[in-house]
Structure formats: C-alpha cells, structure tokens
Coordinates of C-alpha atoms in Angstrom, one line a residue:
X1 CA 77.8 -128.3 -57.4
X2 CA 75.6 -125.7 -55.8
X3 CA 72.0 -126.7 -56.2
X4 CA 70.8 -123.0 -56.2
X5 CA 72.8 -120.2 -57.6
X6 CA 72.6 -116.6 -56.5
X7 CA 73.7 -113.8 -58.8
X8 CA 73.6 -110.1 -57.8
X9 CA 73.4 -107.5 -60.5
X10 CA 73.0 -104.1 -58.9
X11 CA 69.6 -104.1 -57.2
X12 CA 68.5 -107.3 -58.9
X13 CA 69.0 -110.7 -57.3
X14 CA 68.8 -113.7 -59.7
X15 CA 68.1 -117.1 -58.1
X16 CA 68.7 -120.0 -60.4
X17 CA 67.6 -123.6 -59.6
X18 CA 70.7 -125.5 -60.6
X19 CA 70.2 -129.2 -61.1
X20 CA 69.8 -129.2 -64.8
X21 CA 70.7 -132.9 -65.2
X22 CA 67.7 -133.7 -63.0
X23 CA 65.3 -131.1 -64.5
X24 CA 66.0 -129.0 -61.4
X25 CA 64.0 -131.5 -59.3
X26 CA 63.7 -130.5 -55.7
X27 CA 65.7 -132.7 -53.2
X28 CA 66.6 -131.8 -49.6
X29 CA 69.8 -130.1 -50.6
X30 CA 68.0 -127.8 -53.2
X31 CA 65.2 -127.0 -50.7
X32 CA 67.7 -126.2 -48.0
X33 CA 69.7 -123.9 -50.3
X34 CA 66.6 -122.2 -51.7
X35 CA 65.4 -121.4 -48.2
X36 CA 68.8 -120.0 -47.4
X37 CA 69.1 -117.9 -50.5
X38 CA 65.5 -116.6 -50.2
X39 CA 66.2 -115.4 -46.6
X40 CA 69.4 -113.8 -47.9
X41 CA 67.8 -111.7 -50.6
X42 CA 64.7 -110.9 -48.6
X43 CA 66.9 -109.4 -45.8
X44 CA 69.3 -107.5 -48.1
X45 CA 68.1 -103.8 -48.4
X46 CA 70.2 -103.3 -51.5
X47 CA 68.1 -105.8 -53.4
X48 CA 64.9 -104.2 -54.9
X49 CA 63.8 -107.1 -57.2
X50 CA 64.2 -110.8 -57.2
X51 CA 64.2 -113.1 -60.3
X52 CA 63.7 -116.9 -59.9
X53 CA 64.5 -119.2 -62.9
X54 CA 65.9 -122.6 -63.7
X55 CA 69.1 -123.8 -65.4
X56 CA 68.9 -125.9 -68.5
X57 CA 65.9 -127.0 -70.5
X58 CA 63.4 -127.3 -67.7
X59 CA 62.3 -124.7 -65.1
X60 CA 61.6 -127.3 -62.5
X61 CA 60.3 -130.9 -62.7
X62 CA 58.9 -130.8 -59.1
X63 CA 60.1 -133.0 -56.3
X64 CA 62.9 -135.5 -56.8
X65 CA 61.0 -138.8 -57.3
X66 CA 64.2 -140.8 -57.0
X67 CA 64.9 -139.4 -53.6
X68 CA 61.4 -140.1 -52.5
X69 CA 61.7 -143.8 -53.6
X70 CA 65.1 -144.0 -51.8
X71 CA 63.4 -143.0 -48.6
X72 CA 61.5 -146.3 -48.6
X73 CA 59.6 -146.8 -45.3
X74 CA 60.7 -143.4 -44.1
X75 CA 58.7 -141.7 -47.0
X76 CA 56.4 -140.0 -44.5
X77 CA 59.1 -138.2 -42.6
X78 CA 61.1 -137.5 -45.8
X79 CA 58.2 -135.8 -47.6
X80 CA 57.2 -133.8 -44.5
X81 CA 60.7 -132.5 -44.0
X82 CA 61.1 -131.7 -47.7
X83 CA 57.7 -129.9 -47.9
X84 CA 58.4 -128.0 -44.7
X85 CA 61.8 -126.8 -46.0
X86 CA 60.4 -125.8 -49.4
X87 CA 57.5 -124.0 -47.7
X88 CA 59.9 -122.0 -45.6
X89 CA 61.5 -120.7 -48.8
X90 CA 58.1 -120.0 -50.3
X91 CA 56.9 -118.1 -47.3
X92 CA 59.9 -115.9 -47.5
X93 CA 59.6 -115.3 -51.2
X94 CA 55.9 -114.6 -50.9
X95 CA 56.1 -112.1 -48.0
X96 CA 59.5 -110.3 -48.6
X97 CA 59.0 -106.6 -49.1
X98 CA 60.2 -106.6 -52.7
X99 CA 58.7 -108.0 -55.9
X100 CA 59.3 -111.4 -57.3
X101 CA 59.7 -112.2 -61.1
X102 CA 59.5 -115.8 -62.1
X103 CA 61.1 -116.6 -65.4
X104 CA 59.7 -120.0 -66.5
X105 CA 62.4 -121.0 -69.0
X106 CA 60.9 -124.4 -69.7
X107 CA 58.4 -127.0 -68.5
X108 CA 57.2 -126.8 -64.9
X109 CA 55.6 -129.7 -63.0
X110 CA 54.6 -130.4 -59.5
X111 CA 56.3 -128.0 -57.1
X112 CA 57.8 -126.4 -60.1
X113 CA 54.3 -125.2 -61.1
X114 CA 53.8 -124.0 -57.5
X115 CA 57.0 -122.0 -57.8
X116 CA 55.8 -120.5 -61.1
X117 CA 52.5 -119.4 -59.6
X118 CA 54.2 -117.6 -56.8
X119 CA 55.6 -114.7 -58.9
X120 CA 54.2 -111.2 -59.0
X121 CA 55.3 -111.1 -62.6
X122 CA 55.5 -114.5 -64.4
X123 CA 57.2 -114.6 -67.8
X124 CA 57.1 -117.9 -69.6
X125 CA 59.1 -119.1 -72.5
X126 CA 56.9 -120.3 -75.4
X127 CA 58.4 -123.8 -74.9
X128 CA 57.1 -124.0 -71.3
X129 CA 54.1 -126.0 -70.3
X130 CA 52.6 -126.7 -66.9
X131 CA 51.5 -129.9 -65.2
X132 CA 50.4 -130.5 -61.6
X133 CA 51.6 -134.1 -61.8
X134 CA 51.0 -135.0 -58.1
X135 CA 48.1 -137.4 -58.4
X136 CA 49.8 -139.2 -61.3
X137 CA 52.2 -140.7 -58.7
X138 CA 49.7 -140.9 -55.8
X139 CA 50.7 -137.7 -54.1
X140 CA 48.9 -134.5 -53.2
X141 CA 49.9 -130.9 -53.9
X142 CA 52.4 -128.9 -52.0
X143 CA 54.2 -125.6 -52.5
X144 CA 50.9 -123.8 -52.1
X145 CA 49.4 -125.1 -55.4
X146 CA 46.0 -126.0 -54.0
X147 CA 45.7 -122.5 -52.5
X148 CA 47.1 -120.5 -55.4
X149 CA 45.9 -122.3 -58.5
X150 CA 42.1 -122.1 -57.8
X151 CA 42.5 -118.3 -57.0
X152 CA 44.2 -117.7 -60.3
X153 CA 42.4 -120.0 -62.8
X154 CA 39.1 -120.8 -61.0
X155 CA 37.9 -123.9 -59.3
X156 CA 36.9 -126.0 -62.3
X157 CA 40.2 -125.5 -64.2
X158 CA 42.2 -126.1 -61.0
X159 CA 40.3 -129.3 -60.4
X160 CA 41.1 -130.5 -64.0
X161 CA 44.8 -129.6 -63.6
X162 CA 45.3 -131.1 -60.1
X163 CA 42.9 -134.1 -60.2
X164 CA 43.4 -135.2 -63.9
X165 CA 46.9 -133.8 -64.5
X166 CA 45.7 -131.7 -67.4
X167 CA 48.7 -130.2 -69.1
X168 CA 48.5 -126.5 -69.9
X169 CA 50.6 -125.0 -72.7
X170 CA 52.3 -121.6 -72.4
X171 CA 49.7 -120.0 -74.6
X172 CA 46.9 -121.5 -72.5
X173 CA 48.6 -120.4 -69.4
X174 CA 48.6 -116.8 -70.7
X175 CA 44.9 -117.0 -71.5
X176 CA 44.2 -118.3 -68.0
X177 CA 46.3 -115.5 -66.4
X178 CA 48.7 -118.1 -64.9
X179 CA 51.5 -116.1 -66.5
X180 CA 51.9 -112.3 -67.1
X181 CA 53.3 -112.6 -70.6
X182 CA 55.1 -114.9 -73.0
X183 CA 58.5 -114.5 -74.5
X184 CA 60.3 -116.3 -77.3
X185 CA 62.8 -118.6 -75.8
X186 CA 65.7 -116.6 -77.2
X187 CA 64.3 -113.4 -75.9
X188 CA 63.3 -114.5 -72.4
X189 CA 66.3 -112.9 -70.6
X190 CA 65.7 -109.6 -72.4
X191 CA 62.1 -109.5 -71.4
X192 CA 62.9 -110.4 -67.8
X193 CA 65.6 -107.8 -67.6
X194 CA 63.2 -105.1 -68.9
X195 CA 60.6 -106.0 -66.2
X196 CA 63.3 -106.1 -63.5
X197 CA 64.6 -102.7 -64.5
X198 CA 61.1 -101.2 -64.2
X199 CA 60.5 -102.8 -60.8
X200 CA 63.9 -101.6 -59.6
X201 CA 62.9 -98.1 -60.5
X202 CA 59.6 -98.5 -58.8
X203 CA 58.8 -97.7 -55.1
X204 CA 60.0 -100.9 -53.5
X205 CA 58.5 -100.3 -50.0
X206 CA 55.1 -99.5 -51.5
X207 CA 55.2 -102.6 -53.7
X208 CA 56.2 -104.7 -50.7
X209 CA 53.3 -103.4 -48.6
X210 CA 50.9 -103.9 -51.6
X211 CA 52.1 -107.6 -51.9
X212 CA 51.1 -108.1 -48.3
X213 CA 47.7 -106.5 -48.8
X214 CA 47.0 -108.7 -51.8
X215 CA 48.0 -111.9 -49.9
X216 CA 46.0 -110.9 -46.9
X217 CA 43.0 -110.0 -49.0
X218 CA 42.5 -113.6 -50.1
X219 CA 41.3 -114.6 -46.7
X220 CA 40.4 -111.4 -44.8
X221 CA 36.8 -110.0 -44.5
X222 CA 36.1 -106.9 -46.5
X223 CA 35.7 -104.8 -43.4
X224 CA 38.9 -106.0 -41.8
X225 CA 40.7 -105.5 -45.1
X226 CA 39.6 -101.9 -45.3
X227 CA 41.2 -101.3 -41.9
X228 CA 44.4 -103.0 -43.1
X229 CA 44.4 -100.8 -46.2
X230 CA 43.9 -97.6 -44.2
X231 CA 46.7 -98.5 -41.8
X232 CA 49.1 -99.4 -44.7
X233 CA 48.5 -96.3 -46.8
X234 CA 49.0 -94.1 -43.7
X235 CA 52.4 -95.8 -43.1
X236 CA 53.3 -95.5 -46.8
X237 CA 52.4 -91.8 -46.9
X238 CA 54.9 -91.1 -44.1
X239 CA 57.8 -92.6 -46.0
X240 CA 60.4 -91.1 -48.4
X241 CA 59.0 -92.9 -51.4
X242 CA 55.6 -91.2 -51.1
X243 CA 57.2 -87.8 -50.5
X244 CA 59.3 -88.3 -53.6
X245 CA 56.4 -89.6 -55.7
X246 CA 54.0 -86.8 -54.7
X247 CA 56.7 -84.1 -55.2
X248 CA 57.6 -85.5 -58.6
X249 CA 53.9 -85.5 -59.7
X250 CA 53.4 -81.9 -58.6
X251 CA 56.7 -80.9 -60.3
X252 CA 55.7 -82.9 -63.5
X253 CA 58.9 -84.8 -63.4
X254 CA 59.8 -88.5 -63.3
X255 CA 60.2 -89.7 -59.7
X256 CA 63.5 -91.2 -58.4
X257 CA 62.6 -93.9 -56.0
X258 CA 65.9 -95.7 -55.8
X259 CA 67.4 -93.1 -53.5
X260 CA 64.3 -92.6 -51.4

C-alpha cells in the first residue's frame, strides 16, 4: 500500500497520508514518500494549490513509535535519518511557490501537529485535537514544532503544550490561531474545496513570493526585510499576474490570474 497518496484535480494537488491502520504514523517509508510527493507538486507548474490531509480517523499520530522501538540500539541513527527525511519534505512544502492548505481531519500529535502548523490555511474538523506528545515518551520536538508553535500561540502556551503535553481541542486551537477555521466533520471536504478554489484563482506567483517574505520575516532584521520586500515587489510588478491584476482593477472587472 502506498503510504502517501497524490491526487491531482485540475490545478489542485491533494496529498493524503495513507497509513490509517497506524493513525498515519510517520515511518521511514512514509517520510520518504512524502518528500518525493512534495518535490513533485512543488516543481509542477500546473499545480496552483496543495492540500495535505490524512486518511481515516486521525490526521497523523506523529512518529511511528513501534519502528523507533524496533531500532533498539540504533535509535540515534534511526531518529536522525527519519527526522532529516521528514524535514526535507517540510522544507519543500514550506518554501514552494504555491499555497498549502492543511485539512486536519482528526487528532494530530507529535510530528502530526508540526505538519498541521505548516499550512498557510489550516482547516480543522471539530473532532480534531492537538498534542505535542514528545516529552511523554522522552523525546524532543521535530518537524519545526519548537520554531512554529511559539510564533503562533506565544511562548507560555507553547511551553505548556510542549513541556507538559497539554491537549488543545479544535475550538481552543481556533481561539489560539493554530487553525484558520473549523468545519463540521461531514463538511470538511466542502470547506477545503472552497478555499482551494479561491487560492487556485488567486495570483500564485505573488502568493509564493509572499510566503517566502513571511518565512524570512521571522528572523530577518527590520531594515533587511524592507530591502527584501522592495526587491520582491519590484519582481512581482514585472510579471504577468501584476499586469493582469492592475488592468482588471482599472477596468473594474474580475482578474483572471490562472492564465497569467
């Protein structure tokens, strides 16, 4: 069975973590496949929006604890290789020049929480809940959690979640801005499809460049970031998307970015 599925529907790519019998836990095969699929959709100019979700009841239970136990005395090398491969996929998804929607279809723990935090738009089913989980089994975060979570929810709440494994419900996650919006479980796919359609119709190149600015802004100085913004807007202004957007505004019509 393929551990990660890829479905293309026009300009939307849907990536599905596909180990439902294991809660979509991340083992080496799944990490390898996710990195492969992420690179595929990132490089495909026909794809204008990527959706990441899970099969079955859970979104992702995190790393495969059984595989970790089976590594025995080689746990150090096993965990380093697993994290490096997962991080390769995350880097690709975080920096690709197109938006990422994460559809959290159920509970997310460990690296599953990290994957959820990665989205530009995060839509959670009301049955979802979020747990860091690492310190409960003597491990430390991976998947960018210790970088992303404090920036999203603040230091104190991130400490509570990571150090004491405080569980956060879907409703609390919405209040903390961990997720963009909630959806009834039965309507999750409909809400995701609506967001995806809007993003497909949006200026993908500009969104991709804006993603890079937002990521860079977390660590750049204000002065350096102003220079980066000036360079980025100049490049964007010379592209077909901006020409179409400006022309449409002046003509008081709806822009058509998909052909730009």
